[in-house]
Tab-separated table of C-alpha atoms and ligand atoms in Angstrom:
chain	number	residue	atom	x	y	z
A	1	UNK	CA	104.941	59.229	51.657
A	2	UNK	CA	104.613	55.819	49.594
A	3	UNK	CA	103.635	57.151	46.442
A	4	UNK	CA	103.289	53.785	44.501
A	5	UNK	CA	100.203	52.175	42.967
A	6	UNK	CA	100.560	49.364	45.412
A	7	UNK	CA	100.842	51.997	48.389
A	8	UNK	CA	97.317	52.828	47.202
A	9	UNK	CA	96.031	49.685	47.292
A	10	UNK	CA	97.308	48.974	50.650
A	11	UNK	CA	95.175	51.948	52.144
A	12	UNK	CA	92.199	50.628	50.515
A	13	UNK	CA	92.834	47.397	52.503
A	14	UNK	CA	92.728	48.928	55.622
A	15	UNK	CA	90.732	51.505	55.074
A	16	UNK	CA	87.949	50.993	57.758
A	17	UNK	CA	84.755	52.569	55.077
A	18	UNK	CA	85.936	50.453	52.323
A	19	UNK	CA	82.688	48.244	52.679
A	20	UNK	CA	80.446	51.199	51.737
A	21	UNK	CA	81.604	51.756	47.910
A	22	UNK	CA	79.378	48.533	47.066
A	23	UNK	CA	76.386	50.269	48.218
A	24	UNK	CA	76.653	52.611	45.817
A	25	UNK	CA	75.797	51.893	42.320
A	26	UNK	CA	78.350	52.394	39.276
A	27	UNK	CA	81.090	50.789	41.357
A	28	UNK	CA	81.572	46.938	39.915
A	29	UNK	CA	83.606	48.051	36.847
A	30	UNK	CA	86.826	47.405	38.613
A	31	UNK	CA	88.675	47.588	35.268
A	32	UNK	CA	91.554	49.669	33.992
A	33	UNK	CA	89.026	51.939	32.061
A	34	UNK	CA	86.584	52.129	34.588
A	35	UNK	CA	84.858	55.620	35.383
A	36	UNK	CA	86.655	57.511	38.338
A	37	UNK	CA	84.034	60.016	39.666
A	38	UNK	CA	85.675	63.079	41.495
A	39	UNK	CA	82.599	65.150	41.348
A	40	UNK	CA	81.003	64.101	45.194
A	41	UNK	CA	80.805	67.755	45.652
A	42	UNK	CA	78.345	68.757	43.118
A	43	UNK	CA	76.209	65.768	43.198
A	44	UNK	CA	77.051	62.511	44.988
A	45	UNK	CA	76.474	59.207	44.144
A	46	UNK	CA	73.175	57.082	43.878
A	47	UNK	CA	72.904	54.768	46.988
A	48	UNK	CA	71.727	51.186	45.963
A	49	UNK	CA	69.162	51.596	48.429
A	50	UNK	CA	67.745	54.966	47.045
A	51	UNK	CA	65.816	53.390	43.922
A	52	UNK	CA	63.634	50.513	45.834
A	53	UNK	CA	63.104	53.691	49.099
A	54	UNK	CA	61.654	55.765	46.153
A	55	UNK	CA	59.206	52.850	44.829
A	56	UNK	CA	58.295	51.970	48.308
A	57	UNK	CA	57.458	56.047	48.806
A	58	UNK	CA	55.560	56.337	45.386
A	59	UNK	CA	53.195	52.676	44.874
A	60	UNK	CA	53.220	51.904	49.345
A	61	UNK	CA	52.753	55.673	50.535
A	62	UNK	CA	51.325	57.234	47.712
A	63	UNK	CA	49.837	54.832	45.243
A	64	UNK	CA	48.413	52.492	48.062
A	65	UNK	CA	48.422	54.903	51.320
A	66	UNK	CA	47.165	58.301	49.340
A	67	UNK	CA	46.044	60.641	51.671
A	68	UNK	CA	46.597	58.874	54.698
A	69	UNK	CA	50.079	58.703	54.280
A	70	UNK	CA	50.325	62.002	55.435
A	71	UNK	CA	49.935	60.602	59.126
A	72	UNK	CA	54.046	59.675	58.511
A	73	UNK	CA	55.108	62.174	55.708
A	74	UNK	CA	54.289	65.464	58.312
A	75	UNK	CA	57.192	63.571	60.713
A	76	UNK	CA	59.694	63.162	57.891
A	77	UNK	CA	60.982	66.616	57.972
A	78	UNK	CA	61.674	66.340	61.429
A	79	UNK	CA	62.885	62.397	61.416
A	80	UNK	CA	65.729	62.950	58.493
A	81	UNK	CA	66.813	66.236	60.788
A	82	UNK	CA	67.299	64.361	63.762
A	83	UNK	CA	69.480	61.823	61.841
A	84	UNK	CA	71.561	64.424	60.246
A	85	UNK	CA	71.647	66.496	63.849
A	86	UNK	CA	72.993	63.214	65.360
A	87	UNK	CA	74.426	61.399	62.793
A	88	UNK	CA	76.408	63.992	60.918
A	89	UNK	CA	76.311	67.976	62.135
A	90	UNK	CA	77.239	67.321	65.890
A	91	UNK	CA	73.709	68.705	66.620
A	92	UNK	CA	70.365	67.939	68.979
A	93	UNK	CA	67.218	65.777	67.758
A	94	UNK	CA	65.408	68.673	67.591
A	95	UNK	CA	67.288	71.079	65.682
A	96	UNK	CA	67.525	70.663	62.274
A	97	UNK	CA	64.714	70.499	59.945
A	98	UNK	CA	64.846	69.104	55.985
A	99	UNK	CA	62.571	71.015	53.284
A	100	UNK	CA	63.148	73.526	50.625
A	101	UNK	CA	66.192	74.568	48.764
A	102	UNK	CA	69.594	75.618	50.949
A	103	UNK	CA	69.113	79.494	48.697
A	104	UNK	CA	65.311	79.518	50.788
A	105	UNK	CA	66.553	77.833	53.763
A	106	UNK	CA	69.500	80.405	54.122
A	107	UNK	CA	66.691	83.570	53.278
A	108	UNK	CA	65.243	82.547	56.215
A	109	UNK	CA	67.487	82.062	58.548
A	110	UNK	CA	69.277	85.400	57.697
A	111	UNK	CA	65.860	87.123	57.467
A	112	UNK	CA	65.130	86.062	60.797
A	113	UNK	CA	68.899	86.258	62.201
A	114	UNK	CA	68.872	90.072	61.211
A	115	UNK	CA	65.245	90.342	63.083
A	116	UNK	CA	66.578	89.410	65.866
A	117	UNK	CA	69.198	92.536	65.984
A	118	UNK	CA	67.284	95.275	65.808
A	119	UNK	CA	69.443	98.468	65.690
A	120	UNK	CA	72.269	96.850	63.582
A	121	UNK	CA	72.194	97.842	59.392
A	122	UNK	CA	75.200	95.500	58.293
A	123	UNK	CA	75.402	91.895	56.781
A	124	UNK	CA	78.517	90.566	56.500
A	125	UNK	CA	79.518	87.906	53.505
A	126	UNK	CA	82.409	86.683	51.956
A	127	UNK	CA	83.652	88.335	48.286
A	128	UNK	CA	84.466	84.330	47.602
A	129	UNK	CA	81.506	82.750	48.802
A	130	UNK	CA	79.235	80.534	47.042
A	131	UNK	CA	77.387	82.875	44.501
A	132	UNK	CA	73.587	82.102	45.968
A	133	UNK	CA	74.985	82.997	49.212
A	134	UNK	CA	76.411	86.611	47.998
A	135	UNK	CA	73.283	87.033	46.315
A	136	UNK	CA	70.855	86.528	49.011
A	137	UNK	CA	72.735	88.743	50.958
A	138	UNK	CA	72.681	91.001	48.390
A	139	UNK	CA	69.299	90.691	48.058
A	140	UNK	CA	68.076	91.110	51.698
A	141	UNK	CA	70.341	93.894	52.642
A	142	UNK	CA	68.687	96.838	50.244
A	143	UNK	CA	65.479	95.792	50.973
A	144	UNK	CA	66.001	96.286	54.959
A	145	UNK	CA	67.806	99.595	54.344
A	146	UNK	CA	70.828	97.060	55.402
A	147	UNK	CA	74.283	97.098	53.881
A	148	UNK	CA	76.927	94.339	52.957
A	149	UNK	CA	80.161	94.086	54.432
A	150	UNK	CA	82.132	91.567	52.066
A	151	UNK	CA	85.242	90.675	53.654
A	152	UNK	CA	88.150	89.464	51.109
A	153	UNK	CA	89.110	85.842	51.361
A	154	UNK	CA	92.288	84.251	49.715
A	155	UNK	CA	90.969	82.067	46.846
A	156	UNK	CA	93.170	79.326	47.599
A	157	UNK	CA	93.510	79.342	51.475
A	158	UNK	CA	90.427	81.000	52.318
A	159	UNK	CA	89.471	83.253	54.692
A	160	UNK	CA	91.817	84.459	57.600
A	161	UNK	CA	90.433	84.893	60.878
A	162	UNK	CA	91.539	88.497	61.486
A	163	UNK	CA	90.252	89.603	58.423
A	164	UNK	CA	87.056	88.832	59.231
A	165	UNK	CA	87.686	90.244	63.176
A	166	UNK	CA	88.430	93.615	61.670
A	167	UNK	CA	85.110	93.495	59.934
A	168	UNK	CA	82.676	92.903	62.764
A	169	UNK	CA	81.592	95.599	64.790
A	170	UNK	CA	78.518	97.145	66.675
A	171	UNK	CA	76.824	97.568	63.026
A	172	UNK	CA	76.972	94.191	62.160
A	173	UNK	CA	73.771	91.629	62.778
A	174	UNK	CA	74.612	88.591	60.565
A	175	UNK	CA	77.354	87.125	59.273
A	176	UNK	CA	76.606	84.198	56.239
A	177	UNK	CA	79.700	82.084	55.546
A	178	UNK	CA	80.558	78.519	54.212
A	179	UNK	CA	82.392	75.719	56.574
A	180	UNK	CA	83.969	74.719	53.741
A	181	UNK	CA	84.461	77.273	50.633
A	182	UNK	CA	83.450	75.657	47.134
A	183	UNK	CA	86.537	76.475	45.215
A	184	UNK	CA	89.537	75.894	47.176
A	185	UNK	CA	88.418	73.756	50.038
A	186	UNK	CA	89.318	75.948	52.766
A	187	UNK	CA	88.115	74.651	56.188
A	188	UNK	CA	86.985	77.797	58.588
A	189	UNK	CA	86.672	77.099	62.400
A	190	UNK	CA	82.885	77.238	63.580
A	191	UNK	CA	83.725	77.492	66.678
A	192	UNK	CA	86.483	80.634	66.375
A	193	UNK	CA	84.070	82.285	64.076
A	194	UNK	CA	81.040	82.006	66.441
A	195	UNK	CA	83.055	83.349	69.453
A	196	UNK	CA	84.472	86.403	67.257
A	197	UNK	CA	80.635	87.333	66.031
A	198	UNK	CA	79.107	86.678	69.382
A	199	UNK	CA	81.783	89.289	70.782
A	200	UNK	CA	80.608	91.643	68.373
A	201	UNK	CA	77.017	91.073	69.080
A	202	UNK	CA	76.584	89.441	65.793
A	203	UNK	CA	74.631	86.153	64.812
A	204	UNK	CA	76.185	83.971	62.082
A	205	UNK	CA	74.442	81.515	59.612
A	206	UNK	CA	76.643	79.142	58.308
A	207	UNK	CA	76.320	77.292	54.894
A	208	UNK	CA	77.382	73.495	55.710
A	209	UNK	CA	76.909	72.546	51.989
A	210	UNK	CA	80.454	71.411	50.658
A	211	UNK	CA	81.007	70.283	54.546
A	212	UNK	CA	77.790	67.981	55.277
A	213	UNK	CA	79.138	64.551	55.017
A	214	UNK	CA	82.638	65.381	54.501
A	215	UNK	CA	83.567	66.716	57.547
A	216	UNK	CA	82.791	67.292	61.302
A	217	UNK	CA	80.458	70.843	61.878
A	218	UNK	CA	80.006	70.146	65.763
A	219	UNK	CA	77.540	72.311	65.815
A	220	UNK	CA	76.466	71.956	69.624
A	221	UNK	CA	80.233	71.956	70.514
A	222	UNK	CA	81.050	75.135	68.604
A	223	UNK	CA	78.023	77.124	69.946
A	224	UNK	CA	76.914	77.450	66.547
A	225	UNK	CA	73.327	79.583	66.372
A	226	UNK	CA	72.353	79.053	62.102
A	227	UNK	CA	73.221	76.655	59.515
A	228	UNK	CA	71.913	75.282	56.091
A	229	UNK	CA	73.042	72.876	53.462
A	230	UNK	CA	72.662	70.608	50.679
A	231	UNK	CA	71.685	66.975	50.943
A	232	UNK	CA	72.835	66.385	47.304
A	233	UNK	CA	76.540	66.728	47.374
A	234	UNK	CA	78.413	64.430	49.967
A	235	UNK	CA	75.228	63.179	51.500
A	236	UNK	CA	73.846	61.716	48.191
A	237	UNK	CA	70.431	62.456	48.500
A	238	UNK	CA	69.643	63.194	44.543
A	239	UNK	CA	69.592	65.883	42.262
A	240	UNK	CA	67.542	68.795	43.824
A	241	UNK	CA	67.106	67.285	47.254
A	242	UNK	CA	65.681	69.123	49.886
A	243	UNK	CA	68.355	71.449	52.115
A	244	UNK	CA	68.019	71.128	55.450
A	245	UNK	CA	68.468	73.569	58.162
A	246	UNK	CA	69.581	73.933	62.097
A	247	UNK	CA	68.468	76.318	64.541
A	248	UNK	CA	70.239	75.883	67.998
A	249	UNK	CA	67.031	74.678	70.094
A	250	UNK	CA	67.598	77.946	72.779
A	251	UNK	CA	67.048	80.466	69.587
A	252	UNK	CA	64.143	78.655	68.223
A	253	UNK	CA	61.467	80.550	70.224
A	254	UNK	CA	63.212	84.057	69.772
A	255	UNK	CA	63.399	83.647	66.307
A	256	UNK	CA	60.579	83.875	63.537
A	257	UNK	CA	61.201	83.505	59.915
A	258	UNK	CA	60.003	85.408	56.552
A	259	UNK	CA	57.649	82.790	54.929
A	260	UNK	CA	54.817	82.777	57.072
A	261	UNK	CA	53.636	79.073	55.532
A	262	UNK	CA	50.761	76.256	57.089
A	263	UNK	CA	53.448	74.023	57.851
A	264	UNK	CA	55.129	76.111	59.777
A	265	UNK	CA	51.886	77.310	62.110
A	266	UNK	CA	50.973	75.888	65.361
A	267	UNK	CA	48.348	73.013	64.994
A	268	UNK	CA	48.382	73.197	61.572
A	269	UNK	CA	45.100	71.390	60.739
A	270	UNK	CA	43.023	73.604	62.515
A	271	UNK	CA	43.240	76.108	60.085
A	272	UNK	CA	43.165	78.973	62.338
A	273	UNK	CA	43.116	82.175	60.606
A	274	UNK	CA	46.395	83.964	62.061
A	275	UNK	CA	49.753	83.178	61.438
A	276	UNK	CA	50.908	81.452	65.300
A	277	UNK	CA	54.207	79.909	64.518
A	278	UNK	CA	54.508	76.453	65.877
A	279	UNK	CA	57.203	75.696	68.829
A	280	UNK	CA	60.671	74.373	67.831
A	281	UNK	CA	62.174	73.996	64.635
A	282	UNK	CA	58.898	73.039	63.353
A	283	UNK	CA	58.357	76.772	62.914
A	284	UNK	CA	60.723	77.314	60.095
A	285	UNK	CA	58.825	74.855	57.941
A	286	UNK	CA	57.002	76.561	55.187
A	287	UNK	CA	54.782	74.877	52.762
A	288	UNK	CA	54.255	70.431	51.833
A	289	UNK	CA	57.393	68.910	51.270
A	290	UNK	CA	58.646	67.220	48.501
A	291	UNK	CA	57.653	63.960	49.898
A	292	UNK	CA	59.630	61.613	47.020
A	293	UNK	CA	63.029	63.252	46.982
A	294	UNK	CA	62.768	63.386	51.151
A	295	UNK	CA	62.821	59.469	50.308
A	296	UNK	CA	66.063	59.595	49.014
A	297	UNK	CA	67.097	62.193	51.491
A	298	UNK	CA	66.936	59.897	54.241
A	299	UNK	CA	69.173	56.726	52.675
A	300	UNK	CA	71.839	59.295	52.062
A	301	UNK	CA	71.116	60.506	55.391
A	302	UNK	CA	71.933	57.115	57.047
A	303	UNK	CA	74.649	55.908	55.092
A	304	UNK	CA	76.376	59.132	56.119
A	305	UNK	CA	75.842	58.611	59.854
A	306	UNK	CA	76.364	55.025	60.033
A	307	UNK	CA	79.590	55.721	58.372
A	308	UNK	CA	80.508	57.899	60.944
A	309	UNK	CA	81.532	61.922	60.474
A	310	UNK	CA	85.450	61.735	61.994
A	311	UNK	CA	85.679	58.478	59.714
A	312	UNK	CA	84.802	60.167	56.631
A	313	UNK	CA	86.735	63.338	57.781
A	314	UNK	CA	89.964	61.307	58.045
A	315	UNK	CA	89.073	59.942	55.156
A	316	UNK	CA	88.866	62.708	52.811
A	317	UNK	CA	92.292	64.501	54.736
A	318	UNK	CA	94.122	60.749	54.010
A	319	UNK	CA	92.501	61.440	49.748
A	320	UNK	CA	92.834	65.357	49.641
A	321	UNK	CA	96.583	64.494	51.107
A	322	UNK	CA	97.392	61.498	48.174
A	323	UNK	CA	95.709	64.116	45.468
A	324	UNK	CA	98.199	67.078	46.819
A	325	UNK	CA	101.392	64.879	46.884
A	326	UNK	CA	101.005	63.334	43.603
A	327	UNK	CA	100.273	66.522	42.140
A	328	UNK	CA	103.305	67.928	43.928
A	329	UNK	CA	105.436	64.842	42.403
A	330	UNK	CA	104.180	64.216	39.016
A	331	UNK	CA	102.343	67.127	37.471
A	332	UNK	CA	104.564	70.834	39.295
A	333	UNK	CA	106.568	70.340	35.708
A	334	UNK	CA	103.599	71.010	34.005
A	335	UNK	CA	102.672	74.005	35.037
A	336	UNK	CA	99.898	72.332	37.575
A	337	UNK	CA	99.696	73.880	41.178
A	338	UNK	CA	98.148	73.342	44.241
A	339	UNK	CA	95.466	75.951	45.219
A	340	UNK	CA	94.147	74.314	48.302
A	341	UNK	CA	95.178	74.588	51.741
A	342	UNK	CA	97.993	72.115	52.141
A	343	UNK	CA	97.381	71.587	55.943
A	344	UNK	CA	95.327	68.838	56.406
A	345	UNK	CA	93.062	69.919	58.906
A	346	UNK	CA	92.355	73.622	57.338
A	347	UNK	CA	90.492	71.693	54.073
A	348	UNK	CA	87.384	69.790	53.538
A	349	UNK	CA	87.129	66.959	50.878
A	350	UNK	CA	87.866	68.687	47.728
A	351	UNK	CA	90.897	69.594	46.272
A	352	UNK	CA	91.713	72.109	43.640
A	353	UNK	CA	94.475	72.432	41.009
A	354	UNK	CA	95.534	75.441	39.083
A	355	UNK	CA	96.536	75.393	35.485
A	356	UNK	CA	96.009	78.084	32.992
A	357	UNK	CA	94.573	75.304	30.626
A	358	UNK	CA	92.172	73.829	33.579
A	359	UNK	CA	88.911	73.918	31.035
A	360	UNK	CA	90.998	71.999	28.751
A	361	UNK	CA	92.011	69.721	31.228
A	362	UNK	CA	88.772	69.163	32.598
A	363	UNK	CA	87.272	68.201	29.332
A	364	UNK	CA	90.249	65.777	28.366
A	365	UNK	CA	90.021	64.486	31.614
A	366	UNK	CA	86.130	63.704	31.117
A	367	UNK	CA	86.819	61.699	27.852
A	368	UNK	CA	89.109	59.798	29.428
A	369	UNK	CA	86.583	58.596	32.231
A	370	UNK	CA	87.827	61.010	34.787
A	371	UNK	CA	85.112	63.369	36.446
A	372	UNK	CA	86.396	66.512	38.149
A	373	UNK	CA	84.860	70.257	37.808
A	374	UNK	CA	86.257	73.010	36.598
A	375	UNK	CA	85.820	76.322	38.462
A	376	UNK	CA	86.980	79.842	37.426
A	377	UNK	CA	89.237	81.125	36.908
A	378	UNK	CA	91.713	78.205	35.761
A	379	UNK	CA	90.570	75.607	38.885
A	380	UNK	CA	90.066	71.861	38.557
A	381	UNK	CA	88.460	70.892	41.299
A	382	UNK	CA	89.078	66.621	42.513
A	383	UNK	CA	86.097	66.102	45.287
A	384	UNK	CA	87.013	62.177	45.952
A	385	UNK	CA	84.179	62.060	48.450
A	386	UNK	CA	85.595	59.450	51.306
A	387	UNK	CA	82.384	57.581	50.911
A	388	UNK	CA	82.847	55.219	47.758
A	389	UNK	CA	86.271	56.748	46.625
A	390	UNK	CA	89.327	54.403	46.924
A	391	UNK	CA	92.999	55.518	47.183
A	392	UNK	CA	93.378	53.707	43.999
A	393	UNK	CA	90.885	55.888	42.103
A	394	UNK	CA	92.281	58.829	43.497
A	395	UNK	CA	96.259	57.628	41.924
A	396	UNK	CA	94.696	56.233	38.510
A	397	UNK	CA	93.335	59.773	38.531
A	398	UNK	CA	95.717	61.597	39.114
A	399	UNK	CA	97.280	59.399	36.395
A	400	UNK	CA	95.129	60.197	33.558
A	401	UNK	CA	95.672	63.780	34.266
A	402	UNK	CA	99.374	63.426	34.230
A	403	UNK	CA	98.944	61.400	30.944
A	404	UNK	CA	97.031	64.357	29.470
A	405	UNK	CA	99.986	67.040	30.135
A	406	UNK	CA	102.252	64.368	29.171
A	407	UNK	CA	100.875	64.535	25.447
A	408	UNK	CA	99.169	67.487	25.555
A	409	UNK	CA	95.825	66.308	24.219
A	410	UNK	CA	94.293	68.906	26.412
A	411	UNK	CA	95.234	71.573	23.800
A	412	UNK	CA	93.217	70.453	21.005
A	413	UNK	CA	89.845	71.172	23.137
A	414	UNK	CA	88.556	74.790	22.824
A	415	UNK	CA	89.396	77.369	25.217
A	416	UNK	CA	86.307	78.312	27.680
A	417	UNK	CA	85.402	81.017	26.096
A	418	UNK	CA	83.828	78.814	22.944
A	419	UNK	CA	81.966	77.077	25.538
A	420	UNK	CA	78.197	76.803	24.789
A	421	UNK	CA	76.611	76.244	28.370
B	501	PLP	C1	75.789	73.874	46.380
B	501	PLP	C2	75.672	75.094	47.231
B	501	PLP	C3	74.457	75.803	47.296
B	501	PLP	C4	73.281	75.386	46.477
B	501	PLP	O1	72.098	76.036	46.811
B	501	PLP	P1	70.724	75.504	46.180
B	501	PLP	O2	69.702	76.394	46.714
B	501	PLP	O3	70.592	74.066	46.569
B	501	PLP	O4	70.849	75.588	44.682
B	501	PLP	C5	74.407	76.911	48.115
B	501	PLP	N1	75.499	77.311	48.830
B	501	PLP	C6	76.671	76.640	48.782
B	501	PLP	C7	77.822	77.109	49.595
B	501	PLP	C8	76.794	75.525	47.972
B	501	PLP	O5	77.947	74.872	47.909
C-alpha cells in the first residue's frame, strides 16, 4: 500500500462520493490548518440543506400552516422510515418507524420481544455493549422476574460467534446487541446471529446505531426480526434526533409494545377510550413527535441513501484501512496499537488506537484541529465517516498525531483522572 500524501490525494480523485463533502458545511477551509473532524460517530456533520429544511418546518409548517400542518407531520414518521428502510437498512417501506430516543425505542422493542416468549426468563446482552443498552436490559430483566445473560466480548475484536452460541438456550427470549460495537468497531454478522437465536427460539433486537449510514444492515436479507438506532451519528440528522426503529412487517401484528401512547392507537382521532393498537409499524409510535428535529432527520436521511449504503461501506473499509496502515507504519514505535479488527470486512467506520496516554492524546490532538474521541480505558477512537471525509484528512490526521508522539506535547496535558466532565 502507497502510503504517500499524494497516494491520498489520488483516492480522493477517484473516489466516486467525493461530490458530497461540499454539502456539508465546515468543509471550504482546504488549508494546511484546517479542522479534520473524526468524530462522525458521535455526532455527524450539519448538511447544508438542514438549516433552510428547519426554517421551511418552523415559519411554512408551523408559523404559517399551525395546526393544519398536522395533515403532513402524522406521515413523517412513517415517510423518513421508508427512506431509511430503502435507502440505508436493506429493509421494506413499511418497517421502520422514526420517533423517540434509540434508549425508548430499544425498551420497546425488547419489552415487546420478551412478550412474545412467554415461558423464557433470560435476556441476553453483551458485557461490552453500549452502556444504555446494558442498562435497559438491566433494567427490564428484574422487573419481569427475568435474568441477564452477558456474554464476554473481546474489546478489540468483538464478539465471537461461539461465544454467544454457547449462551443461547431454551431460557433465553431476547438477545440486544450492536451491528457495530462503539469502541472497537467490530462488525457482527446479522444474518449468523439471527439464524443462531432463531435456533434457540430466541428473538434478537439489534442496535444499528454506530452502523446506520456506515455500513450495510440488510435487514430483509438477514431475516432480521428488531432493530433501533441513532439518526445523529453517520446519518447527520442533529444533536438529539429522533431514533428510529424496524419491525420485520410479518412480526408487526404479533407484537405489542410497553407505551400504550395516542399515536400509536388505531384511528387515532377518534379518541376511543381503549387502548386498540393501530396495524403495522404505526403501532409502536407513542406520543407527537418532535416535528423540527424530524426536519433534519430526513436531509440526513437522503443524503445517506442517495449516496448509496455499499458506497459508503467501501468507503469507510478503503479509510478504516489507510488509518490502520499508517498507524502500523508511523506511530507502532510509539507505543500506539491497533485495537480494531484488522480485517476489513469484520469493522464498521471507526477505528480505534490504544495508547496508555490516549486522554492525552486526544486532547493534544483537539488543539491541534484534530477531532477524535477518547474511550476507556486508553482508546482513541478515528470515526472518518465516508460521507465528507477525504483520504487526505484521514493522512494529515494521522499526521498530527504522529507529530504529537514525536514531541511529546501530549504529556504536558493532565491525566484523565483531573478531568472535570
Ligand atoms: C449512540 C448510541 C446510543 C444512544 O442512545 P440515545 O438514546 O440516543 O442516547 C445507544 N446505543 C448505542 C449502541 C449507541 O451507539
Amino acid at each position: 500500500m502507497d502510503l504517500s500524501r499524494a497516494a491520498a490525494e489520488a483516492a480522493d480523485a477517484t473516489d466516486p462520493l467525493a461530490g458530497f463533502r461540499a454539502r456539508f458545511t465546515g468543509t471550504d477551509d482546504d488549508g494546511p490548518d484546517r479542522l479534520l473532524y473524526l468524530d462522525g460517530n458521535s455526532l455527524g456533520r450539519l448538511p447544508r440543506e438542514t438549516p433552510a429544511a428547519v426554517a421551511r418546518a418552523v415559519e411554512q409548517e408551523w408559523g404559517q400552516g399551525l395546526v393544519g400542518s398536522w395533515r403532513d407531520w402524522v406521515q413523517q414518521s412513517g415517510r423518513i422510515g421508508d427512506v431509511l428502510a430503502e435507502g440505508v437498512l436493506g429493509a421494506r417501506p413499511g418497517e421502520v418507524l422514526v420517533g423517540d430516543t434509540t434508549s425508548v425505542d430499544l425498551y420497546k422493542l425488547l419489552v415487546a420481544a420478551a412478550d412474545a416468549r412467554p415461558g423464557r426468563d433470560v435476556l441476553v446482552c453483551c458485557a461490552d455493549d453500549f452502556p444504555t443498552d446494558r442498562y435497559i436490559v438491566a433494567g427490564v430483566a428484574p422487573a419481569r422476574g427475568m435474568t441477564v445473560r452477558e456474554v464476554e466480548a473481546h474489546i478489540d475484536t468483538g464478539l465471537e460467534l461461539d461465544v454467544l452460541a454457547r449462551a443461547l438456550d431454551e431460557r433465553v427470549a431476547v438477545v440486544v446487541l450492536s451491528q457495530v460495537a462503539y469502541r472497537s468497531g467490530a462488525l457482527v454478522d446479522i444474518a449468523e446471529v439471527t439464524r443462531l437465536a432463531r435456533e434457540a427460539g430466541a428473538l434478537v433486537v439489534w442496535d444499528l446505531s454506530h452502523a446506520a449510514g456506515a455500513v450495510p444492515a440488510d435487514l430483509t436479507a438477514a431475516g432480521a426480526d428488531l432493530a433501533v438506532g441513532c439518526t445523529y451519528k453517520y446519518l447527520n440528522g442533529g444533536p438529539g434526533s429522533p431514533a428510529f426503529l424496524y419491525v420485520r412487517r410479518e412480526l408487526q401484528e404479533q407484537l405489542r409494545q410497553p407505551i400504550w401512547g395516542w399515536f400509536g392507537q388505531r384511528d387515532q382521532f377518534a379518541m376511543g377510550t381503549a387502548y386498540d393498537p393501530a396495524d403495522g409499524v404505526d403501532r409502536f409510535a407513542v406520543g407527537t413527535p418532535p416535528v423540527l428535529a424530524m426536519a433534519a432527520v430526513e436531509v440526513g436521511a437522503r443524503l445517506s441513501a442517495e449516496a448509496g449504503i455499499e458506497r459508503l461501506a467501501a468507503k469507510g473499509r478503503a479509510l478504516t484501512e489507510l488509518v490502520i496502515a499508517l498507524a502500523d507504519e508511523w506511530l507502532g514505535g510509539h507505543g500506539v496499537a491497533v485495537a480494531s479488527p484488522r480485517e476489513p470486512a469484520r469493522r464498521g467506520s471507526h477505528v480505534s488506537l490504544a495508547h496508555p496516554q490516549a486522554w492525552q492524546l486526544t486532547q493534544a490532538l483537539i488543539d491541534r484541529g484534530v477531532v477524535p474521541d477518547f474511550r476507556t480505558p486508553d482508546r482513541l477512537r478515528l470515526g472518518p465517516a465516508p460521507l465528507y471525509t477525504r483520504f487526505v484528512d484521514v493522512w494529515d490526521a494521522m499526521d498530527r498525531l504522529r507529530t504529537v508522539l514525536g514531541d511529546r506535547s501530549h504529556e504536558s496535558y493532565p491525566t484523565e483522572r483531573s478531568r472535570v466532565t
